[in-house]
């Protein structure tokens, strides 16, 4: 092969290699990842989201607290005298008010009552005799048959007899009261829940003997944050939920609202009276207390999940048209009361805005939106504000 032919072959090989290399290299646009488009040499992402229209609705502002059940009538009863316990009403028994639920041995007090009764009888006889003597001597004194000194002696004997009778009667009442101390009676109708002593044990004045409880009506106690002091008052209606125990929601009223703020928790106490005729509620149960604070109308309510809190503040994303495309726009919002996964927006959104409710955590301002579907407007449901009671949680 001469030189000219070799040059021709080499050139052909170089041209062929360049063509092959060119055929193996993809165009610049084919390097763009799926779902993204090259814009002015940069990248605009396309993010799939769900949206819902912003429409005004009504909103019930609710304060949610944690409360505990307490019996209205729950007493630990003690004896007022010392002695040996000889009777206790069995556990679980129901006693009407005034019924004997425990008894202390009354041997000594019964003897004291008998002795005092005898003294009263003796003093009564002496007083009757002194009175008869006085009645016989009085006409003689008026007729001057007896002297003044003799009549004054009769009068003094009558006065002494009356005083002795009063003293004996007072002593009898005292020992009778001591005898009553040996019988422990129910201060109200209730059920015997606990014995603190057993039959045969010694007890002392003031020592606990029996616990009696009446749960026909109970109260729910909780603490309300001080910022709601002007909103909650006696007579306010409340709903109490006991979902953990399978008890249906119960309505009640605020029977007591404290006027003093507790220094440690910065709350004021309230009590809610509820009926418990079925006996489903028991002391120390924990329930959710829902207090209605206000009724709001024509406000913007959004799902709480749509709100983003980060170093940029409190924001949401809305979908807006940018030519033929729909893009993400970040809005700074002012959030009001929240409850049950929803929140009131005071500023930042207007009726007619299209709020991003799913996929918003993947967005940055300017992203192109691929709206899969428009979510239903769930803000039509009532919502409220939530607080937790640190005392009972």
Short mmCIF file of C-alpha atoms in Angstrom, two decimals:
data_model
loop_
_atom_site.label_atom_id
_atom_site.label_comp_id
_atom_site.label_asym_id
_atom_site.label_seq_id
_atom_site.Cartn_x
_atom_site.Cartn_y
_atom_site.Cartn_z
CA UNK A 1 0.00 0.00 0.00
CA UNK A 2 1.45 3.36 -0.97
CA UNK A 3 1.57 6.37 1.31
CA UNK A 4 -1.52 8.09 -0.12
CA UNK A 5 -3.68 5.00 0.47
CA UNK A 6 -2.45 4.66 4.07
CA UNK A 7 -3.42 8.27 4.78
CA UNK A 8 -6.86 7.68 3.30
CA UNK A 9 -7.44 4.58 5.50
CA UNK A 10 -6.31 6.39 8.65
CA UNK A 11 -8.65 9.32 7.98
CA UNK A 12 -11.55 6.96 7.38
CA UNK A 13 -10.84 5.17 10.67
CA UNK A 14 -10.73 8.47 12.58
CA UNK A 15 -14.04 9.58 11.05
CA UNK A 16 -15.66 6.22 11.88
CA UNK A 17 -14.47 6.35 15.52
CA UNK A 18 -15.87 9.85 15.94
CA UNK A 19 -19.22 8.75 14.58
CA UNK A 20 -19.39 5.82 16.98
CA UNK A 21 -18.48 8.03 19.92
CA UNK A 22 -21.07 10.56 18.90
CA UNK A 23 -23.69 7.85 18.64
CA UNK A 24 -22.97 6.61 22.19
CA UNK A 25 -23.37 10.06 23.81
CA UNK A 26 -26.91 11.05 24.85
CA UNK A 27 -28.21 14.57 24.20
CA UNK A 28 -27.93 17.06 27.04
CA UNK A 29 -31.72 17.03 27.68
CA UNK A 30 -31.74 13.26 28.25
CA UNK A 31 -29.65 13.77 31.40
CA UNK A 32 -32.57 15.52 33.19
CA UNK A 33 -33.98 13.23 35.92
CA UNK A 34 -37.62 12.11 35.51
CA UNK A 35 -40.08 14.70 36.81
CA UNK A 36 -37.70 17.64 36.37
CA UNK A 37 -37.36 20.07 33.49
CA UNK A 38 -34.41 22.17 32.42
CA UNK A 39 -35.31 25.86 32.76
CA UNK A 40 -32.78 28.49 31.68
CA UNK A 41 -30.00 26.00 32.17
CA UNK A 42 -31.24 25.18 35.75
CA UNK A 43 -33.60 22.55 37.23
CA UNK A 44 -37.26 23.01 38.28
CA UNK A 45 -38.60 20.07 40.25
CA UNK A 46 -42.04 18.63 39.77
CA UNK A 47 -43.51 17.44 43.10
CA UNK A 48 -46.71 15.49 43.50
CA UNK A 49 -49.05 17.06 46.08
CA UNK A 50 -52.67 17.12 47.19
CA UNK A 51 -54.53 20.37 47.71
CA UNK A 52 -57.81 21.63 49.06
CA UNK A 53 -59.65 24.94 48.61
CA UNK A 54 -59.68 27.43 51.46
CA UNK A 55 -63.23 28.29 52.46
CA UNK A 56 -64.58 30.10 55.56
CA UNK A 57 -66.36 27.92 58.09
CA UNK A 58 -67.56 27.86 61.71
CA UNK A 59 -65.26 26.74 64.48
CA UNK A 60 -65.95 25.79 68.11
CA UNK A 61 -62.99 26.78 70.26
CA UNK A 62 -62.53 24.12 72.91
CA UNK A 63 -60.10 23.86 75.81
CA UNK A 64 -59.02 20.27 76.38
CA UNK A 65 -57.83 19.33 79.87
CA UNK A 66 -57.18 16.20 81.86
CA UNK A 67 -59.28 15.68 84.98
CA UNK A 68 -59.69 13.03 87.67
CA UNK A 69 -62.83 11.63 89.25
CA UNK A 70 -63.55 12.26 92.92
CA UNK A 71 -66.57 11.21 94.95
CA UNK A 72 -68.65 14.04 96.36
CA UNK A 73 -69.13 12.03 99.56
CA UNK A 74 -65.98 10.18 100.58
CA UNK A 75 -65.30 10.07 104.31
CA UNK A 76 -62.91 8.29 106.63
CA UNK A 77 -64.86 7.86 109.86
CA UNK A 78 -63.30 7.49 113.29
CA UNK A 79 -64.54 6.88 116.82
CA UNK A 80 -64.58 9.63 119.43
CA UNK A 81 -63.71 7.34 122.30
CA UNK A 82 -61.16 4.67 123.12
CA UNK A 83 -62.01 0.99 123.41
CA UNK A 84 -62.16 -2.38 121.72
CA UNK A 85 -63.84 -2.69 118.31
CA UNK A 86 -66.64 -5.23 118.61
CA UNK A 87 -68.54 -4.69 115.34
CA UNK A 88 -67.82 -3.55 111.76
CA UNK A 89 -70.29 -3.35 108.87
CA UNK A 90 -68.93 -5.68 106.14
CA UNK A 91 -67.06 -4.34 103.13
CA UNK A 92 -69.34 -3.63 100.19
CA UNK A 93 -72.41 -3.18 102.37
CA UNK A 94 -74.56 -0.10 101.82
CA UNK A 95 -75.55 1.94 104.85
CA UNK A 96 -78.20 4.68 105.03
CA UNK A 97 -77.36 7.90 106.77
CA UNK A 98 -77.27 7.48 110.55
CA UNK A 99 -76.89 3.69 110.47
CA UNK A 100 -74.32 2.07 112.77
CA UNK A 101 -71.26 1.05 110.73
CA UNK A 102 -68.93 0.28 113.66
CA UNK A 103 -69.25 -0.13 117.43
CA UNK A 104 -66.80 0.13 120.30
CA UNK A 105 -67.23 -1.93 123.48
CA UNK A 106 -69.55 0.13 125.67
CA UNK A 107 -69.26 -1.69 129.01
CA UNK A 108 -67.76 1.20 130.97
CA UNK A 109 -69.94 3.87 129.39
CA UNK A 110 -73.11 1.85 129.97
CA UNK A 111 -72.20 1.55 133.65
CA UNK A 112 -71.55 5.29 133.81
CA UNK A 113 -74.95 5.94 132.27
CA UNK A 114 -76.64 3.76 134.88
CA UNK A 115 -74.81 5.55 137.69
CA UNK A 116 -75.67 8.98 136.34
CA UNK A 117 -79.31 7.95 135.89
CA UNK A 118 -79.44 6.89 139.56
CA UNK A 119 -78.00 10.24 140.62
CA UNK A 120 -80.65 12.03 138.61
CA UNK A 121 -83.39 9.97 140.29
CA UNK A 122 -81.97 10.75 143.75
CA UNK A 123 -81.63 14.44 143.01
CA UNK A 124 -85.17 14.52 141.63
CA UNK A 125 -86.56 13.00 144.83
CA UNK A 126 -84.65 15.51 146.97
CA UNK A 127 -85.85 18.38 144.88
CA UNK A 128 -89.48 17.21 145.09
CA UNK A 129 -89.22 16.98 148.89
CA UNK A 130 -87.66 20.44 149.14
CA UNK A 131 -90.39 21.88 146.93
CA UNK A 132 -93.19 20.33 149.04
CA UNK A 133 -91.58 21.69 152.22
CA UNK A 134 -91.35 25.13 150.64
CA UNK A 135 -94.99 25.01 149.57
CA UNK A 136 -96.11 24.07 153.12
CA UNK A 137 -93.96 26.69 154.84
CA UNK A 138 -94.84 29.59 152.57
CA UNK A 139 -98.41 30.15 153.97
CA UNK A 140 -97.04 29.93 157.52
CA UNK A 141 -94.47 32.60 156.68
CA UNK A 142 -97.16 34.90 155.27
CA UNK A 143 -99.20 34.44 158.46
CA UNK A 144 -96.05 35.14 160.52
CA UNK A 145 -96.26 31.72 162.13
CA UNK A 146 -92.58 31.06 161.30
CA UNK A 147 -89.74 33.52 161.28
CA UNK A 148 -87.96 34.94 158.25
CA UNK A 149 -84.85 32.94 159.10
CA UNK A 150 -86.76 29.67 159.14
CA UNK A 151 -88.42 30.43 155.78
CA UNK A 152 -85.12 31.44 154.15
CA UNK A 153 -83.65 28.11 155.25
CA UNK A 154 -86.47 26.29 153.48
CA UNK A 155 -85.98 28.44 150.36
CA UNK A 156 -82.23 27.70 150.34
CA UNK A 157 -82.83 23.96 150.64
CA UNK A 158 -85.14 24.12 147.58
CA UNK A 159 -82.56 26.04 145.56
CA UNK A 160 -79.84 23.56 146.49
CA UNK A 161 -82.05 20.63 145.52
CA UNK A 162 -82.77 22.19 142.12
CA UNK A 163 -79.05 22.84 141.53
CA UNK A 164 -78.14 19.27 142.44
CA UNK A 165 -80.77 17.98 140.02
CA UNK A 166 -79.39 20.15 137.21
CA UNK A 167 -75.89 18.89 137.95
CA UNK A 168 -77.01 15.27 137.89
CA UNK A 169 -78.89 15.78 134.61
CA UNK A 170 -75.81 17.40 133.05
CA UNK A 171 -73.67 14.46 134.11
CA UNK A 172 -76.21 12.05 132.62
CA UNK A 173 -76.17 13.91 129.29
CA UNK A 174 -72.38 13.78 129.30
CA UNK A 175 -72.14 10.03 129.84
CA UNK A 176 -74.97 9.42 127.37
CA UNK A 177 -72.98 11.38 124.77
CA UNK A 178 -69.91 9.30 125.61
CA UNK A 179 -72.03 6.21 125.12
CA UNK A 180 -73.05 7.47 121.68
CA UNK A 181 -69.36 7.87 120.84
CA UNK A 182 -69.07 4.09 121.00
CA UNK A 183 -71.44 3.81 118.03
CA UNK A 184 -69.90 5.00 114.75
CA UNK A 185 -72.69 6.04 112.38
CA UNK A 186 -72.74 6.80 108.65
CA UNK A 187 -72.53 10.56 107.98
CA UNK A 188 -74.31 9.99 104.65
CA UNK A 189 -75.73 7.12 102.64
CA UNK A 190 -72.89 5.18 101.10
CA UNK A 191 -70.96 1.97 100.57
CA UNK A 192 -68.32 0.60 102.93
CA UNK A 193 -65.05 0.68 100.96
CA UNK A 194 -62.34 0.06 103.55
CA UNK A 195 -61.70 -1.11 107.13
CA UNK A 196 -58.74 0.42 108.95
CA UNK A 197 -59.06 -1.86 112.01
CA UNK A 198 -60.38 -5.33 112.68
CA UNK A 199 -62.87 -6.59 115.25
CA UNK A 200 -61.06 -7.08 118.57
CA UNK A 201 -58.45 -4.37 118.00
CA UNK A 202 -58.06 -1.37 120.23
CA UNK A 203 -58.84 2.08 118.88
CA UNK A 204 -58.28 5.60 120.17
CA UNK A 205 -60.22 8.84 119.68
CA UNK A 206 -59.73 10.13 116.13
CA UNK A 207 -58.21 6.90 114.86
CA UNK A 208 -59.58 5.92 111.38
CA UNK A 209 -61.96 2.96 111.45
CA UNK A 210 -64.08 2.85 108.28
CA UNK A 211 -64.10 4.53 104.87
CA UNK A 212 -67.56 5.11 103.38
CA UNK A 213 -68.13 6.41 99.84
CA UNK A 214 -71.17 7.55 97.87
CA UNK A 215 -70.62 7.72 94.08
CA UNK A 216 -74.18 8.42 92.90
CA UNK A 217 -72.84 11.81 91.91
CA UNK A 218 -69.16 12.51 91.36
CA UNK A 219 -67.04 15.52 90.55
CA UNK A 220 -64.27 15.90 87.99
CA UNK A 221 -61.43 18.09 89.22
CA UNK A 222 -58.84 19.74 87.00
CA UNK A 223 -56.82 22.92 86.62
CA UNK A 224 -57.43 25.56 83.94
CA UNK A 225 -54.50 27.70 82.66
CA UNK A 226 -54.66 31.20 84.05
CA UNK A 227 -55.03 32.81 80.60
CA UNK A 228 -58.57 31.37 80.47
CA UNK A 229 -59.55 32.88 83.82
CA UNK A 230 -62.00 35.25 82.13
CA UNK A 231 -63.57 32.57 79.95
CA UNK A 232 -64.50 29.77 82.38
CA UNK A 233 -67.01 30.39 85.17
CA UNK A 234 -69.41 28.47 87.35
CA UNK A 235 -72.32 27.20 85.29
CA UNK A 236 -70.30 26.63 82.10
CA UNK A 237 -71.24 23.43 80.26
CA UNK A 238 -68.62 20.72 79.88
CA UNK A 239 -68.24 17.37 78.17
CA UNK A 240 -66.11 14.69 79.82
CA UNK A 241 -64.82 11.70 77.87
CA UNK A 242 -63.60 8.41 79.34
CA UNK A 243 -62.57 6.60 76.17
CA UNK A 244 -60.02 4.45 77.99
CA UNK A 245 -62.74 2.87 80.14
CA UNK A 246 -65.37 2.42 77.42
CA UNK A 247 -67.70 4.94 79.06
CA UNK A 248 -69.88 7.14 76.88
CA UNK A 249 -69.19 10.91 76.96
CA UNK A 250 -70.90 12.63 79.89
CA UNK A 251 -72.20 16.20 80.07
CA UNK A 252 -71.81 18.26 83.22
CA UNK A 253 -71.56 21.79 84.53
CA UNK A 254 -68.80 23.68 86.29
CA UNK A 255 -69.97 23.76 89.91
CA UNK A 256 -66.88 25.52 91.25
CA UNK A 257 -64.29 27.77 89.63
CA UNK A 258 -61.45 28.83 91.89
CA UNK A 259 -60.49 32.48 92.17
CA UNK A 260 -56.88 31.84 93.22
CA UNK A 261 -54.06 30.83 90.85
CA UNK A 262 -51.79 28.01 92.00
CA UNK A 263 -48.25 29.33 91.98
CA UNK A 264 -46.52 26.16 90.74
CA UNK A 265 -48.82 25.20 87.84
CA UNK A 266 -50.26 28.67 87.05
CA UNK A 267 -53.73 27.16 86.91
CA UNK A 268 -56.94 27.69 88.84
CA UNK A 269 -59.02 24.69 90.01
CA UNK A 270 -62.47 23.83 88.77
CA UNK A 271 -64.95 21.11 89.73
CA UNK A 272 -67.55 19.57 87.42
CA UNK A 273 -70.58 17.77 88.80
CA UNK A 274 -71.74 14.72 86.82
CA UNK A 275 -74.35 12.07 87.50
CA UNK A 276 -73.13 8.52 88.09
CA UNK A 277 -76.32 6.55 88.66
CA UNK A 278 -74.98 3.59 86.69
CA UNK A 279 -71.84 3.49 88.82
CA UNK A 280 -69.50 3.45 85.81
CA UNK A 281 -67.26 6.20 87.17
CA UNK A 282 -64.96 5.41 90.07
CA UNK A 283 -62.69 7.71 92.09
CA UNK A 284 -59.24 8.35 90.59
CA UNK A 285 -60.35 7.59 87.00
CA UNK A 286 -58.79 9.93 84.44
CA UNK A 287 -60.93 11.65 81.82
CA UNK A 288 -60.66 14.23 79.06
CA UNK A 289 -62.44 17.48 79.92
CA UNK A 290 -63.68 19.57 76.98
CA UNK A 291 -64.65 23.12 77.91
CA UNK A 292 -66.23 25.30 75.24
CA UNK A 293 -64.50 28.66 75.20
CA UNK A 294 -66.00 30.42 72.18
CA UNK A 295 -67.94 29.93 68.94
CA UNK A 296 -66.12 31.38 65.91
CA UNK A 297 -67.90 31.99 62.59
CA UNK A 298 -66.58 32.48 59.07
CA UNK A 299 -62.95 31.73 59.88
CA UNK A 300 -60.28 29.95 57.88
CA UNK A 301 -59.69 26.45 59.28
CA UNK A 302 -56.98 24.17 57.87
CA UNK A 303 -55.58 20.72 58.68
CA UNK A 304 -52.83 21.03 61.26
CA UNK A 305 -50.57 18.82 59.14
CA UNK A 306 -50.51 21.46 56.42
CA UNK A 307 -48.65 23.90 58.69
CA UNK A 308 -44.85 23.87 58.58
CA UNK A 309 -42.85 25.23 61.50
CA UNK A 310 -39.15 25.70 60.86
CA UNK A 311 -36.42 28.32 60.99
CA UNK A 312 -38.46 30.38 58.51
CA UNK A 313 -41.34 30.66 60.93
CA UNK A 314 -44.86 29.26 60.59
CA UNK A 315 -45.75 28.70 56.96
CA UNK A 316 -47.99 26.89 54.50
CA UNK A 317 -47.70 26.27 50.77
CA UNK A 318 -50.37 27.22 48.27
CA UNK A 319 -50.65 26.37 44.59
CA UNK A 320 -50.61 29.31 42.19
CA UNK A 321 -50.59 29.54 38.40
CA UNK A 322 -47.37 30.59 36.72
CA UNK A 323 -48.25 30.65 33.04
CA UNK A 324 -49.22 27.14 32.03
CA UNK A 325 -47.63 25.66 35.16
CA UNK A 326 -48.79 25.49 38.79
CA UNK A 327 -46.04 26.29 41.27
CA UNK A 328 -45.57 26.23 45.03
CA UNK A 329 -45.72 29.56 46.87
CA UNK A 330 -44.84 29.79 50.56
CA UNK A 331 -47.09 31.88 52.80
CA UNK A 332 -46.30 32.98 56.34
CA UNK A 333 -49.39 32.48 58.53
CA UNK A 334 -50.61 33.45 61.98
CA UNK A 335 -52.13 30.40 63.70
CA UNK A 336 -54.99 30.72 66.15
CA UNK A 337 -56.73 28.03 68.25
CA UNK A 338 -56.00 24.40 67.38
CA UNK A 339 -57.81 21.20 68.24
CA UNK A 340 -58.42 17.71 66.87
CA UNK A 341 -55.88 18.06 64.05
CA UNK A 342 -57.17 21.44 62.81
CA UNK A 343 -56.16 25.05 63.25
CA UNK A 344 -57.63 28.49 62.73
CA UNK A 345 -55.54 30.78 60.49
CA UNK A 346 -55.86 34.45 61.44
CA UNK A 347 -53.53 35.82 58.76
CA UNK A 348 -51.80 34.54 55.62
CA UNK A 349 -54.63 32.73 53.82
CA UNK A 350 -57.72 33.99 52.05
CA UNK A 351 -60.86 32.26 50.80
CA UNK A 352 -60.23 30.82 47.38
CA UNK A 353 -56.57 29.94 47.99
CA UNK A 354 -55.57 26.40 47.06
CA UNK A 355 -53.78 24.97 50.10
CA UNK A 356 -51.26 22.15 49.80
CA UNK A 357 -52.25 19.53 52.39
CA UNK A 358 -50.04 16.60 51.40
CA UNK A 359 -46.46 16.65 50.13
CA UNK A 360 -45.78 20.12 51.47
CA UNK A 361 -42.75 18.95 53.49
CA UNK A 362 -40.94 18.16 50.20
CA UNK A 363 -41.56 21.58 48.67
CA UNK A 364 -39.40 24.61 48.18
CA UNK A 365 -40.75 27.89 46.81
CA UNK A 366 -41.07 27.80 43.03
CA UNK A 367 -41.37 24.04 42.68
CA UNK A 368 -43.69 22.89 39.88
CA UNK A 369 -46.72 21.05 41.27
CA UNK A 370 -48.21 17.85 40.01
CA UNK A 371 -51.60 17.90 41.74
CA UNK A 372 -52.86 14.34 42.00
CA UNK A 373 -56.25 15.27 43.39
CA UNK A 374 -58.00 17.95 45.33
CA UNK A 375 -58.70 16.83 48.89
CA UNK A 376 -62.15 17.50 50.37
CA UNK A 377 -62.50 20.55 52.56
CA UNK A 378 -62.30 19.00 56.07
CA UNK A 379 -62.36 22.40 57.78
CA UNK A 380 -66.16 22.26 57.93
CA UNK A 381 -65.90 20.15 61.10
CA UNK A 382 -65.90 21.92 64.47
CA UNK A 383 -62.54 22.33 66.14
CA UNK A 384 -60.98 23.99 69.18
CA UNK A 385 -57.86 24.72 71.22
CA UNK A 386 -55.99 22.16 73.29
CA UNK A 387 -54.34 22.40 76.68
CA UNK A 388 -52.95 19.65 78.93
CA UNK A 389 -53.28 19.75 82.75
CA UNK A 390 -49.82 19.11 84.18
CA UNK A 391 -51.26 18.32 87.63
CA UNK A 392 -53.04 15.13 86.59
CA UNK A 393 -51.19 14.04 83.46
#
